[in-house]
Backbone as CSV, one residue per row, in Angstrom:
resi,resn,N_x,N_y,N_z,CA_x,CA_y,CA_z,C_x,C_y,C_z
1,UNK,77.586,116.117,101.049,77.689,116.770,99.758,76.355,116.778,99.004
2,UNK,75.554,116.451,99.946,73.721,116.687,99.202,73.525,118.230,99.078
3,UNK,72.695,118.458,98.257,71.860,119.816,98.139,70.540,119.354,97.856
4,UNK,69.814,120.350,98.786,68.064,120.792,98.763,67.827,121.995,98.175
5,UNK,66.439,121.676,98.353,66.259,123.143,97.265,66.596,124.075,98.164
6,UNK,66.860,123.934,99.436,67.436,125.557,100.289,69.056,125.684,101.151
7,UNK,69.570,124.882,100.414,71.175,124.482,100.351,71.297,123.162,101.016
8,UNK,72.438,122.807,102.044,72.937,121.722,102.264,71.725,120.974,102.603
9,UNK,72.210,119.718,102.479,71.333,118.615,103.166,71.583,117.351,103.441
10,UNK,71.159,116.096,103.934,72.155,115.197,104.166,70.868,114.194,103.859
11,UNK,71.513,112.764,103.890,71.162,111.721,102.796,70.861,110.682,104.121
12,UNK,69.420,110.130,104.355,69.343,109.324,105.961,68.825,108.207,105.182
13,UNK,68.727,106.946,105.832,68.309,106.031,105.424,66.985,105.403,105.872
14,UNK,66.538,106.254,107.274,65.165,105.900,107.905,65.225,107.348,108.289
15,UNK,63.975,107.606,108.834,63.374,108.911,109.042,61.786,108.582,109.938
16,UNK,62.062,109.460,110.804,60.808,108.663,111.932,59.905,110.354,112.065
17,UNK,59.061,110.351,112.368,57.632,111.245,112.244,57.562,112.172,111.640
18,UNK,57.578,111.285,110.137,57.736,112.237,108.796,56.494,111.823,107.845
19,UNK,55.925,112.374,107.252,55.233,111.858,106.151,55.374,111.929,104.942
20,UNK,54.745,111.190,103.767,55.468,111.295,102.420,53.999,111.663,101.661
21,UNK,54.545,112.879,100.821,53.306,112.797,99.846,53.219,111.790,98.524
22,UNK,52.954,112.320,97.595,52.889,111.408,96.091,54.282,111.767,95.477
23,UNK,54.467,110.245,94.679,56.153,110.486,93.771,55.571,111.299,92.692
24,UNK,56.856,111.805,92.477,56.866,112.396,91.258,58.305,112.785,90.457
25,UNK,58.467,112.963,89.399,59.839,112.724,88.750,60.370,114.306,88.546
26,UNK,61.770,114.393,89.126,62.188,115.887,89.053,63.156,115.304,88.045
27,UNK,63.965,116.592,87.492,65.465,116.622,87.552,65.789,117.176,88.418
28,UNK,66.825,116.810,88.858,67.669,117.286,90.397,69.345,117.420,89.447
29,UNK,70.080,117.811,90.383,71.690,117.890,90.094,71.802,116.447,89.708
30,UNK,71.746,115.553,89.955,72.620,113.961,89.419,71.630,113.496,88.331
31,UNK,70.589,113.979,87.455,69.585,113.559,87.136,68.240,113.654,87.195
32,UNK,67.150,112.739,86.435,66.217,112.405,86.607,65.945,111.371,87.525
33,UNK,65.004,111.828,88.551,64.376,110.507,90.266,63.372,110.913,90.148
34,UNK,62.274,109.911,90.636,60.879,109.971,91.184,61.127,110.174,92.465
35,UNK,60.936,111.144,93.218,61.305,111.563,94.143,59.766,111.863,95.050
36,UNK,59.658,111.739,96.378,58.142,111.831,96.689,58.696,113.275,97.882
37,UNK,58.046,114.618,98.627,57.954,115.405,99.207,57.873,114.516,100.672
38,UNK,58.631,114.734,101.921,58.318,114.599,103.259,58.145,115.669,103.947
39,UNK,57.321,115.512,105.372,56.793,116.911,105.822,56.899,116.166,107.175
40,UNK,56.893,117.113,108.075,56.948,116.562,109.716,55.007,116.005,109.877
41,UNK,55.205,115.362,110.517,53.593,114.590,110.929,53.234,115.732,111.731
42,UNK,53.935,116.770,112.428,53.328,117.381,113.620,53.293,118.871,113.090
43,UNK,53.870,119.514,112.227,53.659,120.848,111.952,53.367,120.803,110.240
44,UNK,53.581,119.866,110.099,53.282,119.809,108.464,54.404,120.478,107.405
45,UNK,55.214,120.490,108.060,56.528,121.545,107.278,57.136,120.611,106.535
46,UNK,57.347,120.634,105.166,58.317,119.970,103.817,59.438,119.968,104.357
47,UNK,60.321,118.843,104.353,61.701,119.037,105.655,62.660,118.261,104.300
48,UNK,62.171,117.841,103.047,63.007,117.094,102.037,62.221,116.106,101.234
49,UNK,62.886,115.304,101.187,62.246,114.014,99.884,62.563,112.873,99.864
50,UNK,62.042,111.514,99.576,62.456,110.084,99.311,62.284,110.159,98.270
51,UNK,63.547,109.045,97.736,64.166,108.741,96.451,63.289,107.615,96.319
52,UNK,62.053,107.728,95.645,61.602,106.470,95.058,62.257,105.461,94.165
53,UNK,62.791,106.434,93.037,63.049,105.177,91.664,64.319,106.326,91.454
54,UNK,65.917,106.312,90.853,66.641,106.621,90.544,66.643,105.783,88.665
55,UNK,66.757,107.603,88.005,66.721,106.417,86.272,68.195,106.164,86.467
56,UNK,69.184,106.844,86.561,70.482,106.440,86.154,71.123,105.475,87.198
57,UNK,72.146,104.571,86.400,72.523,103.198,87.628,73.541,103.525,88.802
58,UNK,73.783,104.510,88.406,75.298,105.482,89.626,73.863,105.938,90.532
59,UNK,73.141,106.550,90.393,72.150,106.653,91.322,71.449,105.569,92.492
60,UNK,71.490,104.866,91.825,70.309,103.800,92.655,70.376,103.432,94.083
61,UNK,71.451,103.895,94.712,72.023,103.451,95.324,71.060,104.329,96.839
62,UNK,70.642,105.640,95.888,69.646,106.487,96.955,68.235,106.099,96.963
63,UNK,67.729,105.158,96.267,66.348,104.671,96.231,66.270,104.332,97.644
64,UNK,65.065,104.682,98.039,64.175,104.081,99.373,65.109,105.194,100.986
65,UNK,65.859,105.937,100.103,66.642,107.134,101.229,66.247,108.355,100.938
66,UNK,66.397,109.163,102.290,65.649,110.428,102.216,66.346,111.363,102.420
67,UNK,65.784,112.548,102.313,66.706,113.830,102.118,66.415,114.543,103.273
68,UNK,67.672,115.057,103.868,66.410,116.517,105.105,67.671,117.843,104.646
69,UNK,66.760,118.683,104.673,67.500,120.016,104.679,67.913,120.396,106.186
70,UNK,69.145,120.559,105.863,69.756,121.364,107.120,69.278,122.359,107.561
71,UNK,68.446,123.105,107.112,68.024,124.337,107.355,66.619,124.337,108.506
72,UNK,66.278,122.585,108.060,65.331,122.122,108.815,65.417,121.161,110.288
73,UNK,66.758,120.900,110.274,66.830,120.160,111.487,67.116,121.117,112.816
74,UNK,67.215,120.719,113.922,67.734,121.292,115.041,68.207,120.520,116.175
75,UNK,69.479,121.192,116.066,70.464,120.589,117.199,69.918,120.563,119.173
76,UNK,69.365,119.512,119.580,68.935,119.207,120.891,70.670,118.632,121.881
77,UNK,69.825,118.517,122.920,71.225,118.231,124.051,71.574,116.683,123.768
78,UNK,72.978,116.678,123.117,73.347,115.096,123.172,73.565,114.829,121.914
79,UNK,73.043,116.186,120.740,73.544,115.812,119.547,74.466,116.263,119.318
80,UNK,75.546,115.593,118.733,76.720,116.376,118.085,76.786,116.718,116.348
């Protein structure tokens, strides 16, 4: 039930050959987060965001978790 800025997206808790740029504070749908940009290490493509700092306390719970847009992943042999 996540949204990215290019519709669905889903909420991971580690994320492997990704990079993070600098935080910075959006409003998003649940609020105000310092939220930092991730990009693939290998093509450089923005694929979502880590939740640095959540202000509200129903939030917090996404600090130090990351976002990927669905639009950005792709289904290989073995994933369901």
């Amino acid at each position: 039930s996540f949204q990215g800025s290019q519709g669905r997206a889903y909420l991971f808790n580690s994320v492997v050959n990704v990079g993070c740029g600098p935080a910075e504070e959006r409003v998003l749908l649940t609020g105000l987060h310092a939220v930092a940009d991730i990009y693939c290490e290998n093509c450089k493509t923005t694929l979502g965001w880590k939740y640095e700092h959540a202000f509200e306390s129903s939030q917090k719970y996404k600090e130090g978790k990351y976002i990927i847009e669905l639009a950005h992943m792709i289904k290989d042999n073995g994933w369901d």
